[in-house]
Coordinates of C-alpha atoms and ligand atoms in Angstrom, one line a residue:
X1 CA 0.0 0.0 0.0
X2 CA 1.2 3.5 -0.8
X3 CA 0.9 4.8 2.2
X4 CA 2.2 2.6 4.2
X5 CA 5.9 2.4 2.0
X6 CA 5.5 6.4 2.4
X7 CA 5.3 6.3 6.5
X8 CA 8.1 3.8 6.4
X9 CA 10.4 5.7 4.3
X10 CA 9.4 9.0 6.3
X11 CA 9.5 7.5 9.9
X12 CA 11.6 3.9 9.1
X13 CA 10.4 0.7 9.7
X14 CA 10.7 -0.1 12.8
X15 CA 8.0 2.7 13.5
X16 CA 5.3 0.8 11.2
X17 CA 3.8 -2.1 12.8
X18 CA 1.4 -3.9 10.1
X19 CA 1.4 -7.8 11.1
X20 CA -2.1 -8.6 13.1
X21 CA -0.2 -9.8 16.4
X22 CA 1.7 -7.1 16.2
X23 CA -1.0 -4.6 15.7
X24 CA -3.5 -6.5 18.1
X25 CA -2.8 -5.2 21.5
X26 CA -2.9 -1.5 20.3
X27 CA -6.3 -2.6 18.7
X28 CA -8.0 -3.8 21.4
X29 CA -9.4 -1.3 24.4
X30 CA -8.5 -1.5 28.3
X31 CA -10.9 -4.1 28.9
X32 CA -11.3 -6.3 25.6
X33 CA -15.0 -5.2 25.0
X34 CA -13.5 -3.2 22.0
X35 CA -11.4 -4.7 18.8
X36 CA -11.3 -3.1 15.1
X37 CA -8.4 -3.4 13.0
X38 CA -6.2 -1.1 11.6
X39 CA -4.1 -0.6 8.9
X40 CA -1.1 0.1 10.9
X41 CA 0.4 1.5 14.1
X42 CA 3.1 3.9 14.0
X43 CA 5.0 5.8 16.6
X44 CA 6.2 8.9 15.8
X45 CA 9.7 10.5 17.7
X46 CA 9.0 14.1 16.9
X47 CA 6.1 16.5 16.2
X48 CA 7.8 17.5 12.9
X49 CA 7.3 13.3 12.5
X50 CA 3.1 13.9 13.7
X51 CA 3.0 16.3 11.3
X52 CA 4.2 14.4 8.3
X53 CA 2.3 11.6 9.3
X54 CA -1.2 13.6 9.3
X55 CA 0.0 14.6 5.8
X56 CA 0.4 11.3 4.4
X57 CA -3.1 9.7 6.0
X58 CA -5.4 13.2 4.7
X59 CA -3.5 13.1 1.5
X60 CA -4.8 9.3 1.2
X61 CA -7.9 9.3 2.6
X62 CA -6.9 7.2 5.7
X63 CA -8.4 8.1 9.2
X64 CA -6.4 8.9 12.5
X65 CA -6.9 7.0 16.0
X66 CA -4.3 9.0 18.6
X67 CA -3.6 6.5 21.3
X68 CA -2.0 7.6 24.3
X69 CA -1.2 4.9 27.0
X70 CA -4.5 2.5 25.9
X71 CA -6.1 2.5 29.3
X72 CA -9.2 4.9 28.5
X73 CA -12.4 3.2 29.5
X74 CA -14.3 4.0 26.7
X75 CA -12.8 3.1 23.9
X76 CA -11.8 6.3 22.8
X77 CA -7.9 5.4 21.9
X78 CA -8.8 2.1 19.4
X79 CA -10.6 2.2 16.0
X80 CA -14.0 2.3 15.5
X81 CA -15.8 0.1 13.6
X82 CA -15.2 1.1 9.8
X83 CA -11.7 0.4 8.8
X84 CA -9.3 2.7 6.8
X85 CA -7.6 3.8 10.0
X86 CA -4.2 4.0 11.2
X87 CA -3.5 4.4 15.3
X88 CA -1.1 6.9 15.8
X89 CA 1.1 5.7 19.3
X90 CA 2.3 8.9 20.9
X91 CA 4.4 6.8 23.1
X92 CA 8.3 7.4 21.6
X93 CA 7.3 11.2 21.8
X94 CA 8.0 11.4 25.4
X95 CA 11.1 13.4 26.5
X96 CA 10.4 16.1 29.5
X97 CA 11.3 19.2 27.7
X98 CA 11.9 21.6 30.8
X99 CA 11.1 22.5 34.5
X100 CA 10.9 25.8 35.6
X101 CA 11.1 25.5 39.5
X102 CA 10.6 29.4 39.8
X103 CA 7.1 29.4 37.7
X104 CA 6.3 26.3 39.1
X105 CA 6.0 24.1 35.7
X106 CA 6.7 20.8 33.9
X107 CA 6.9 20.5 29.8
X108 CA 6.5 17.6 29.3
X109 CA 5.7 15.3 25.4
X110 CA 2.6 13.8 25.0
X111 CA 4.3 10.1 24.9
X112 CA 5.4 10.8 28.8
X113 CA 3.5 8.4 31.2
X114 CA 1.9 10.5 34.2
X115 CA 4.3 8.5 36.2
X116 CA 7.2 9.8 34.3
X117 CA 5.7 13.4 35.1
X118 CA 5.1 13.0 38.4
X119 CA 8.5 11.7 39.3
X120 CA 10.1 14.5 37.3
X121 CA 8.2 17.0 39.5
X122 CA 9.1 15.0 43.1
X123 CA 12.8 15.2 42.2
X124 CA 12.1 18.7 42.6
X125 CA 10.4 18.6 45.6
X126 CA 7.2 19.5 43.5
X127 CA 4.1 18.0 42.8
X128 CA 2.0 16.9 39.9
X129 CA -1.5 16.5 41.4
X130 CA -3.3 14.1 38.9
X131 CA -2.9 10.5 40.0
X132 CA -4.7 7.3 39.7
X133 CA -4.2 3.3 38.9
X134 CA -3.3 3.8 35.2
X135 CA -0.7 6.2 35.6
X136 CA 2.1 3.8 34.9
X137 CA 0.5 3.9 31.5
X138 CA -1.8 6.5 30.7
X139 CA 0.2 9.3 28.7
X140 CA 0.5 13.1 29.5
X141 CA -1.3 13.4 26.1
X142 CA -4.3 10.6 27.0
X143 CA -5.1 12.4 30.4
X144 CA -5.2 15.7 28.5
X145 CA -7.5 14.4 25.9
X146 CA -9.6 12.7 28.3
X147 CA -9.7 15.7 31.2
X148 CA -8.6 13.0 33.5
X149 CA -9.5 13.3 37.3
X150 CA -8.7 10.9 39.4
X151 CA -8.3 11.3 43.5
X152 CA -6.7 14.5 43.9
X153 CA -9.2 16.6 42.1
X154 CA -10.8 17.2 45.6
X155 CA -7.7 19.6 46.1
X156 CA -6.3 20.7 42.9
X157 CA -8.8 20.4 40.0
X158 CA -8.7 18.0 37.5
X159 CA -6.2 17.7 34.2
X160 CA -8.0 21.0 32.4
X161 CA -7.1 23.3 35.9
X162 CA -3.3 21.8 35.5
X163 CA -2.6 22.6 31.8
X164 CA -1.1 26.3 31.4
X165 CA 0.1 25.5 27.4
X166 CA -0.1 23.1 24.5
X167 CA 1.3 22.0 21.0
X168 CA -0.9 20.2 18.9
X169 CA -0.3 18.8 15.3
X170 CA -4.0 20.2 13.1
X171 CA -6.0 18.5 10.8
X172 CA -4.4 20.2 8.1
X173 CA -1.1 19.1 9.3
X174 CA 0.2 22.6 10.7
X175 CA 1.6 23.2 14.8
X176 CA -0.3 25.3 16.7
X177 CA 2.6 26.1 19.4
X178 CA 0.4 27.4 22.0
X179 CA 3.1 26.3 25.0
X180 CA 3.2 29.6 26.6
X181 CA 3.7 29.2 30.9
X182 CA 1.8 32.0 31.9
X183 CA -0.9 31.9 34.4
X184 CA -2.7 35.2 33.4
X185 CA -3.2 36.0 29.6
X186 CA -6.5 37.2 28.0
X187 CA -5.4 37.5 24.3
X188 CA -9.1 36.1 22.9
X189 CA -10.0 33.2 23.0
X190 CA -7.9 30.7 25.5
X191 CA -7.5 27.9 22.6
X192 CA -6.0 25.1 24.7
X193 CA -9.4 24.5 26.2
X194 CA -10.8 23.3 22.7
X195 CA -8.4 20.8 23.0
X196 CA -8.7 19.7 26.6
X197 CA -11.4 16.4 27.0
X198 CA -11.6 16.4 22.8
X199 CA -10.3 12.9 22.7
X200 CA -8.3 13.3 19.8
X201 CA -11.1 14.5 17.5
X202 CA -10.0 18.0 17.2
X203 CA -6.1 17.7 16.9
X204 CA -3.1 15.1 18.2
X205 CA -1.5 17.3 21.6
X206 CA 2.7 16.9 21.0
X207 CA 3.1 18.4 23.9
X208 CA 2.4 20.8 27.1
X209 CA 3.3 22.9 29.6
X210 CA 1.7 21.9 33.1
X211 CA 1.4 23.4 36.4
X212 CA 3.0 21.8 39.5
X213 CA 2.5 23.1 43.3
X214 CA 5.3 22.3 46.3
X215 CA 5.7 18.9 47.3
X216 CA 3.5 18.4 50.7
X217 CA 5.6 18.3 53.8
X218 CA 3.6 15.7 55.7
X219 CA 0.6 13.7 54.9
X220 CA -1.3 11.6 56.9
X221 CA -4.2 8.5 55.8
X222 CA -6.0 6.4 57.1
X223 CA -9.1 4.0 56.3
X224 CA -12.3 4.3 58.2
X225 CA -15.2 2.0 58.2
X226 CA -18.8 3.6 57.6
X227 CA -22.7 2.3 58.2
X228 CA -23.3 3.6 54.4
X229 CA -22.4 6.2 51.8
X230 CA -24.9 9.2 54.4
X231 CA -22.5 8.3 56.6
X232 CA -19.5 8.4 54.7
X233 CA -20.8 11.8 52.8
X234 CA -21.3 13.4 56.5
X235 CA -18.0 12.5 57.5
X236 CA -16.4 13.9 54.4
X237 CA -18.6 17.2 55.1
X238 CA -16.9 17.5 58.5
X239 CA -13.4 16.5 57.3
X240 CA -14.0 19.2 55.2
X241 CA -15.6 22.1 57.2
X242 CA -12.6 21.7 59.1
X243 CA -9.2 21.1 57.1
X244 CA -10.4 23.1 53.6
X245 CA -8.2 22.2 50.7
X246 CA -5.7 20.3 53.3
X247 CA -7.7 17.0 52.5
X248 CA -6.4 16.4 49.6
X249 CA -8.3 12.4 49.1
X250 CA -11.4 11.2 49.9
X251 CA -12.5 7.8 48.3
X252 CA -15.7 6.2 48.6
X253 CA -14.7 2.2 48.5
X254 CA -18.3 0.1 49.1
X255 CA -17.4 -3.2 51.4
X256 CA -17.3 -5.6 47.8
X257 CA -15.3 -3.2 46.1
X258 CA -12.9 -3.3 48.9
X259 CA -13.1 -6.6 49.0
X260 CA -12.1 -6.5 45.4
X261 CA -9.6 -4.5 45.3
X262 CA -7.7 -6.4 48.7
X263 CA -7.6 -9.2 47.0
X264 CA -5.9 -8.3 43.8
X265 CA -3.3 -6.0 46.1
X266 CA -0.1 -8.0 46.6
X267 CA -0.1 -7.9 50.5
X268 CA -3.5 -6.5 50.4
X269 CA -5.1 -6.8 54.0
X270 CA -8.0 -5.2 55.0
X271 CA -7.2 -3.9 59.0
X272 CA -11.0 -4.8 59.8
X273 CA -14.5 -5.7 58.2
X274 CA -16.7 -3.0 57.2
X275 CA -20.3 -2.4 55.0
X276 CA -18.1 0.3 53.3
X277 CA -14.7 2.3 53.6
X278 CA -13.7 6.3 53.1
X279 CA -10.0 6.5 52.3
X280 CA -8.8 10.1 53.8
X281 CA -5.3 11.9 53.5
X282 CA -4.4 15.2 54.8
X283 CA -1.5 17.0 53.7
X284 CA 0.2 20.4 54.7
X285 CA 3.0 22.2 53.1
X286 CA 4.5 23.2 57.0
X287 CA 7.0 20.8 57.9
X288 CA 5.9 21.3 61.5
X289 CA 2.9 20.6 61.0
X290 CA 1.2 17.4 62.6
X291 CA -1.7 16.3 60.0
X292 CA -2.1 12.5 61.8
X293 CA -2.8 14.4 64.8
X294 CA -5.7 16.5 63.2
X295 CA -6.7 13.4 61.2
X296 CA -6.8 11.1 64.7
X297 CA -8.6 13.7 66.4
X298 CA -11.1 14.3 63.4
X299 CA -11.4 10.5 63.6
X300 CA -11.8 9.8 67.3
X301 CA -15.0 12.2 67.4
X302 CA -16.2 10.3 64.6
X303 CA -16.2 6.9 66.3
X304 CA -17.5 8.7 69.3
X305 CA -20.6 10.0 67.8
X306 CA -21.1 7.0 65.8
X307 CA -20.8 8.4 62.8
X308 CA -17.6 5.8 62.2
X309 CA -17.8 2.2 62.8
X310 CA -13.9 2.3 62.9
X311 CA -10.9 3.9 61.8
X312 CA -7.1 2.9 61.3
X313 CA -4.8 5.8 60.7
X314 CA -1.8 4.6 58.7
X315 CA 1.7 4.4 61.2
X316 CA 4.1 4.6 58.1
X317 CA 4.5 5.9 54.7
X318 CA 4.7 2.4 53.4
X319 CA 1.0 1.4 55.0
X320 CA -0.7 4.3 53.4
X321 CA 0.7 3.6 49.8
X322 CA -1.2 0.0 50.9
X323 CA -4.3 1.4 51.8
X324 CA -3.9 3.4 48.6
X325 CA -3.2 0.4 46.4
X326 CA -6.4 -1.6 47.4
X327 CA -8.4 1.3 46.3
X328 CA -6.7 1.1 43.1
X329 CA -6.6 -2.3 42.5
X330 CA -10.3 -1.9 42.7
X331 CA -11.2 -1.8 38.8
X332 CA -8.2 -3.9 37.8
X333 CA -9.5 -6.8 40.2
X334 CA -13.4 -6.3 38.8
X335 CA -11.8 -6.9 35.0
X336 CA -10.1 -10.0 36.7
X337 CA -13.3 -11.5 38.2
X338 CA -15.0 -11.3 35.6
X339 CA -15.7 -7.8 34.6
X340 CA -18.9 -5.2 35.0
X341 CA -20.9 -2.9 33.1
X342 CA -19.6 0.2 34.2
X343 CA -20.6 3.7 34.6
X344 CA -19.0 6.9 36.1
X345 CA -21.7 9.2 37.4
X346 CA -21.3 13.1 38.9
X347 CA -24.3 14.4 41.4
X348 CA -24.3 17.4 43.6
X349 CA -23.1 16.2 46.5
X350 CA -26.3 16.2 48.8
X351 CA -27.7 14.0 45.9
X352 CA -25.5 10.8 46.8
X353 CA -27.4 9.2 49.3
X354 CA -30.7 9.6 47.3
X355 CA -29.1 8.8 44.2
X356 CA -27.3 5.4 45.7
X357 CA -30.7 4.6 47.2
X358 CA -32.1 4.4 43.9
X359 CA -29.7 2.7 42.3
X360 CA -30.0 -0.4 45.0
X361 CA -33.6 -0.3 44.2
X362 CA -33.0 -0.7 40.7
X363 CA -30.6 -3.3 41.1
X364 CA -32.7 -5.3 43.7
X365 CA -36.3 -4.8 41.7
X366 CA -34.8 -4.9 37.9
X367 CA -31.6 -7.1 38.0
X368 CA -32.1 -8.7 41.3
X369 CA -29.1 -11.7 40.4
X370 CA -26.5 -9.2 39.7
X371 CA -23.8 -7.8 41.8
X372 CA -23.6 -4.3 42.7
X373 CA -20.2 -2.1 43.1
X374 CA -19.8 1.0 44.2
X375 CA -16.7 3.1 44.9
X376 CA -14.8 6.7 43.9
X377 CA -14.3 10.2 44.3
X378 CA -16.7 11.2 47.0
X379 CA -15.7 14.9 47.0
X380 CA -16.2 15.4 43.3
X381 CA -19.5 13.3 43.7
X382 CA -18.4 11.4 41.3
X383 CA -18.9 7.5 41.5
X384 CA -18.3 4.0 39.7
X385 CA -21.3 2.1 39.6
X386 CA -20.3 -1.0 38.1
X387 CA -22.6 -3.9 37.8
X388 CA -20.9 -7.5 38.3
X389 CA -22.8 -10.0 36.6
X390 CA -24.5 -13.3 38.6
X391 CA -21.6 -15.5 40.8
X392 CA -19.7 -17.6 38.8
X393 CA -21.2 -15.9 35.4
X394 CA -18.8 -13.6 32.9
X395 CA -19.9 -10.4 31.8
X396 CA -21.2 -12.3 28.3
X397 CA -23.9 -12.9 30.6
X398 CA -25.2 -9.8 30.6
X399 CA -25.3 -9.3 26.9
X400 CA -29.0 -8.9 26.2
X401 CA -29.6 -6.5 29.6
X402 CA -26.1 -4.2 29.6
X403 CA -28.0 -1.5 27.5
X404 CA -31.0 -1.1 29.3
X405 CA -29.0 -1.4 32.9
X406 CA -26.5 1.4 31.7
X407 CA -29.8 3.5 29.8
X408 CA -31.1 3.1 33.5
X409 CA -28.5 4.3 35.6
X410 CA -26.9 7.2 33.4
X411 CA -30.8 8.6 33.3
X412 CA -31.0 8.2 37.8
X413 CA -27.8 10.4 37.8
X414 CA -28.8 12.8 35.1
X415 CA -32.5 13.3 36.5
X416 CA -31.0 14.2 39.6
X417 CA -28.9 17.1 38.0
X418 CA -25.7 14.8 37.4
X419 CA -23.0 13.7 34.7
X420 CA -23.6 10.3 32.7
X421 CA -20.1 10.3 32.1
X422 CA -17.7 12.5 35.1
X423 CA -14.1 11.3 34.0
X424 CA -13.7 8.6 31.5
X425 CA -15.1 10.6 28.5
X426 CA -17.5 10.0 25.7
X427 CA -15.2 7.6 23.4
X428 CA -17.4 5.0 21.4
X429 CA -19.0 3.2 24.8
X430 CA -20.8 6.6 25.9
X431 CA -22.1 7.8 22.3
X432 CA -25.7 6.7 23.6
X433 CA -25.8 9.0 26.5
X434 CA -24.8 11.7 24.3
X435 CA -27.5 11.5 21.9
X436 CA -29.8 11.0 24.7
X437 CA -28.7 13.4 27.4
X438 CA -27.1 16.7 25.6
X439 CA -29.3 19.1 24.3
X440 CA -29.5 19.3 19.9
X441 CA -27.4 22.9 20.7
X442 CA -24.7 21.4 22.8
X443 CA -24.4 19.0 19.7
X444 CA -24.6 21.8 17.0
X445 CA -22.1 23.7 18.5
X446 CA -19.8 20.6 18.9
X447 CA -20.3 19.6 15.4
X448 CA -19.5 23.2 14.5
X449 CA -15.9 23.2 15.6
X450 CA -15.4 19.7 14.8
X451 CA -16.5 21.1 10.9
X452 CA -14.2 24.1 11.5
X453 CA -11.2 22.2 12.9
X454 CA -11.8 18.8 11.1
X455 CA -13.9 19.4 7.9
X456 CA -12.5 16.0 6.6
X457 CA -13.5 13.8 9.3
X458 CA -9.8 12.4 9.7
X459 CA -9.5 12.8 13.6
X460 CA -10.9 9.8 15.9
X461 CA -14.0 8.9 13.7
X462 CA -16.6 6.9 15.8
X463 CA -15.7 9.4 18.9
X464 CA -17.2 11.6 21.3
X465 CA -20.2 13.0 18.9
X466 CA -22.9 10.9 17.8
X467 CA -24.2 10.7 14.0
X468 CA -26.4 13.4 13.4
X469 CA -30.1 12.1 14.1
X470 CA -30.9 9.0 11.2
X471 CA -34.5 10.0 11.6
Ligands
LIG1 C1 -7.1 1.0 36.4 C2 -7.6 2.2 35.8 C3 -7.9 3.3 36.7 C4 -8.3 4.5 36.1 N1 -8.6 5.5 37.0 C5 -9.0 6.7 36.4 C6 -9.4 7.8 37.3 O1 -9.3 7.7 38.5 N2 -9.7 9.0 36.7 C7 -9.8 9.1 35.4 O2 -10.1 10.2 34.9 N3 -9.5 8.1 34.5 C8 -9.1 6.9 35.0 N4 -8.9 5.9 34.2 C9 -9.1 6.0 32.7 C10 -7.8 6.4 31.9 O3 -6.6 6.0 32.6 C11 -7.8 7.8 31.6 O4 -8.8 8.1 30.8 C12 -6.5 8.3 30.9 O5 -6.5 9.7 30.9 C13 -6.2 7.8 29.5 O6 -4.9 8.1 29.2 P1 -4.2 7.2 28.0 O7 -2.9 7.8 27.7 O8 -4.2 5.8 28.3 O9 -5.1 7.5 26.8 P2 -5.8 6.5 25.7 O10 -6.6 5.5 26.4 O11 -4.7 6.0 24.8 O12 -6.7 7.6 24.9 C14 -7.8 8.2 25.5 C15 -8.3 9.3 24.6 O13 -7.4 10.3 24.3 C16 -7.0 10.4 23.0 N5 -5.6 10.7 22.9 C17 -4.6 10.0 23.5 N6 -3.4 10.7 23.3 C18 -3.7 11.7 22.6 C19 -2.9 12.8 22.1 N7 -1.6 12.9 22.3 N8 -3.5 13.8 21.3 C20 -4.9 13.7 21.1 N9 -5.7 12.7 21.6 C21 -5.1 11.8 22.3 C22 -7.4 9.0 22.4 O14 -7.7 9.2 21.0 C23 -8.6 8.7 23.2 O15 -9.8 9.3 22.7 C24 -8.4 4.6 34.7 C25 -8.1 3.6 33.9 C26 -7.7 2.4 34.4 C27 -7.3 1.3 33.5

C-alpha cells in the first residue's frame, strides 16, 4: 500500500507495525469489549514526524486513532468500527522538555507516562497533582484528551485546571505552538481548552506545559469504616468544614469493592470488616505541622458519635501507599473477576445518598441476580457504579440486559442534575448518553468546531459526537 511504504520511508520501519499480532494489542481497548483493526500502528519521535504523518493519512484518505497509553475506559484510543484507519502511538514522543522550578511548571511530550511526570516534579520537591491506577501507562497526552480526574481533584482540579500550554499537530497538518507558561493571559480566545477532553477528535496534543505546586511536607491516611455512603458523605462534610483544601483524598470504596480491590493488592489486608470504607489523607505544606494528629482527632469524634464504625490511621508511609493500592486495584481486580458494566456518574453532593438509594432499588427490583459495586471520588460526587454480573457468570452474561442497565443508571444520575459520564469521557462506549442526554445545541455547536477544525473527518471517527439524528 502507498501509504504505508511512504510512512516507512518518512518514519523507518521499525515505526510501522502492520502484522495482526503485532497490531493487536494497540487494537483492542483497556478491557477487551473493543477490537477493530487497523491498517497500521506507527509511533512517531517528533512533532515535525506527527506532522508528516497527518499529511500522508489526509492526503490518502486514511483516518487517525491518537492513542496515548491505551487505558481509556471507553474506547476512545482504538478504532471504531469502519476500517481505513491508522493508530497513531504517541508513546516514543516522550522526552520532559523543561522544568521551571521558579514558575512552578513541567513541559512535558505527549508520549510521557503521568508516572514519568510526576517523578520529574518529586525530584524537585514539586508535585503533579493528577494521580490514579493507570498512571504507569496513561500518557501526558491521554489524560489531557480525556480531562482525567482521578483522587486528587478534591484539592487541585482536575487535568484542564493543570494545563497552562499546549502544542498540537492540526487536521491540516500545521503546529499550533500554543506552549506559553503564563498563568494570566486574556489574548481572545484561551485555545487550549478546545483541546482539553476532545479525545483526539480535534487535533493530536505533542506536547504541554503543566502546572506543578510544592511537594506536601507531611501527609497523613487512614481507612475508616462507615454504616453507608450518608455516613460516609457526613464524614467527608466535616473533614471538610474543618481542614479546607488540606484533605487532599477522599474515596468512597463500598465493602465488595474493597473486598475486590484487597484481593488483587499483593499484601493486600484489610485492617478490619466494614459495610463500606472512606479513604482520607491530609496533607500540609509546613514541615511542623502534625496532620495525623488532626486526622486522629477528626477521627476519634467520629467513632465517638457513631458516625464511624472504625478507623485505622496509617503508622508509616509504606502502610498508606497499601491502603492506597487496594483502592486502586479496585477496577483492575473487577476486570479480573470477571468484569462489570460500568458507569462513572457526577451528582451534587447532597444528591449521593438519594441517588445510591435508587440505584440499589434498581438493582434489587430490575436485575435482582446481579452484583452491585460502588466506589470513587466522593468529594467530586463522582462515583463507579459497576454492575458484576451473577456468581460464577462472565460479563457475556449480561449481553441482552447491559444497555438497558447502563440507559437506566446514566438517566437516575442525570434526572437528579448529574453527569452520565464525570471522567472517562465519551469515546465510542458513551455515544448513547450523548444523543440521549445533551441538548441538539450542545451537539450543533460541537459539530460546528469539529467542521471548523476537522472538515475531513480524519481525527478519531466513531468518537465523542454521535451521528447526526438518522430520523
Ligand atoms: C485501572 C484504571 C484506573 C483509572 N482511573 C481513572 C481515574 O481515577 N480517573 C480518570 O479520569 N480516569 C481513570 N482511568 C481512565 C484512563 O486511565 C484515563 O482516561 C487516561 O486519561 C487515559 O490516558 P491514556 O494515555 O491511556 O489515553 P488513551 O486511552 O490512549 O486515549 C484516551 C483518549 O485520548 C485520545 N488521545 C490520547 N493521546 C492523545 C494525544 N496525544 N492527542 C490527542 N488525543 C489523544 C485518544 O484518541 C482517546 O480518545 C483509569 C483507567 C484504568 C485502566
Amino acid at each position: 500500500m502507498q501509504l504505508i511504504n511512504a510512512l516507512r520511508a518518512a518514519l523507518g520501519d521499525s515505526a510501522v507495525l502492520t502484522g495482526p499480532e503485532d497490531r493487536a494489542p494497540f487494537e483492542r481497548d483497556w478491557r477487551g469489549l473493543a477490537q477493530n483493526p487497523a491498517v497500521a500502528v506507527i509511533f512517531p519521535q517528533t512533532t515535525a514526524q506527527v506532522t508528516e504523518i497527518v499529511k500522508l493519512c489526509a492526503d490518502n484518505g486514511v483516518k487517525i486513532v491518537p492513542q496515548g497509553g491505551n487505558t481509556g475506559l471507553v474506547a476512545g484510543g482504538v478504532p471504531a468500527p469502519g476500517g481505513n484507519q491508522i493508530i497513531l502511538n504517541l508513546r516514543r514522543l516522550h522526552q520532559i522538555r523543561a522544568l521551571d522550578p521558579v514558575g512552578d511548571t513541567i513541559t512535558a511530550e505527549a508520549g510521557a507516562t503521568l508516572h514519568a511526570v510526576r517523578e520529574a516534579a518529586a525530584r524537585a520537591n514539586k508535585l503533579f497533582p493528577i494521580s490514579f491506577g493507570a498512571e504507569g501507562s496513561a500518557q501526558i497526552g491521554g489524560i489531557i484528551s480525556t480531562n482525567a480526574g482521578g483522587m486528587q481533584v478534591l484539592s487541585y482540579g482536575s487535568t484542564r485546571a493543570q494545563v497552562l500550554g499546549l502544542e498540537a499537530v492540526l487536521a491540516d497538518g500545521r503546529i499550533w505552538n500554543g506552549l506559553g507558561a503564563l498563568r494570566k493571559d486574556n489574548t481572545g480566545l484561551d485555545l487550549k481548552q478546545i483541546f482539553i477532553g476532545a479525545e483526539g477528535t480535534l487535533g493530536i496534543i505533542t506536547a504541554a506545559t503543566l502546572r506543578l505546586y510544592p511537594a506536601p511536607s507531611a501527609q497523613a491516611c487512614a481507612l475508616a469504616g462507615v454504616a453507608d455512603v450518608a455516613a460516609a458523605l457526613e464524614l467527608f462534610t466535616r473533614l471538610r468544614h474543618q481542614c479546607g483544601p488540606a484533605l487532599t483524598l477522599c474515596e468512597f470504596i463500598d465493602g465488595p469493592a474493597m473486598q475486590l480491590g484487597a484481593a488483587h493488592t499483593p499484601g493486600g489486608r484489610l485492617p478490619f470488616g466494614a459495610p463500606a470504607y472512606v479513604l482520607l489523607e491530609l496533607s500540609a505544606l509546613d514541615a511542623a505541622a502534625t496532620p495525623a494528629a488532626t486526622l486522629e482527632r477528626l477521627l476519634a469524634e467520629a467513632l465517638e458519635s457513631g458516625l464511624a464504625q472504625n478507623a485505622v490511621i496509617a503508622q508509616s508511609t509504606r502502610e498508606a501507599q497499601g491502603f492506597i493500592a487496594m483502592r486502586e486495584a479496585v477496577s483492575e481486580g473487577e476486570l479480573r473477576e470477571g468484569g462489570a458494566v460500568k458507569h462513572d456518574i457526577a451528582v451534587p453532593l447532597a444528591a449521593i445518598p438519594e441517588t445510591v438509594a435508587a440505584i440499589e432499588t434498581l438493582v434489587a427490583t430490575k436485575y435482582p441476580d446481579c452484583r452491585l459495586n460502588i466506589f470513587g471520588h466522593l468529594g467530586d460526587g463522582n462515583l463507579h457504579i459497576n454492575i458484576r454480573p451473577p456468581a460464577g457468570q462472565t460479563l457475556a452474561s449480561l449481553a441482552t440486559r447491559k444497555t438497558a442497565i447502563t440507559i437506566d443508571v446514566e438517566a437516575l444520575a442525570v434526572a437528579r442534575g448529574g453527569s452520565f459520564s464525570a471522567e472517562h469521557g465519551i469515546g465510542q462506549f458513551r455515544l448513547a448518553g450523548m444523543r440521549a442526554h445533551k441538548s441538539a445545541v450542545e451537539l450543533d455547536l460541537m459539530r460546528a468546531l469539529k467542521a471548523a477544525l476537522d472538515p475531513q473527518n480524519l481525527l478519531n471517527p466513531g468518537k465523542l459526537l454521535p451521528v447526526k439524528d438518522l430520523s
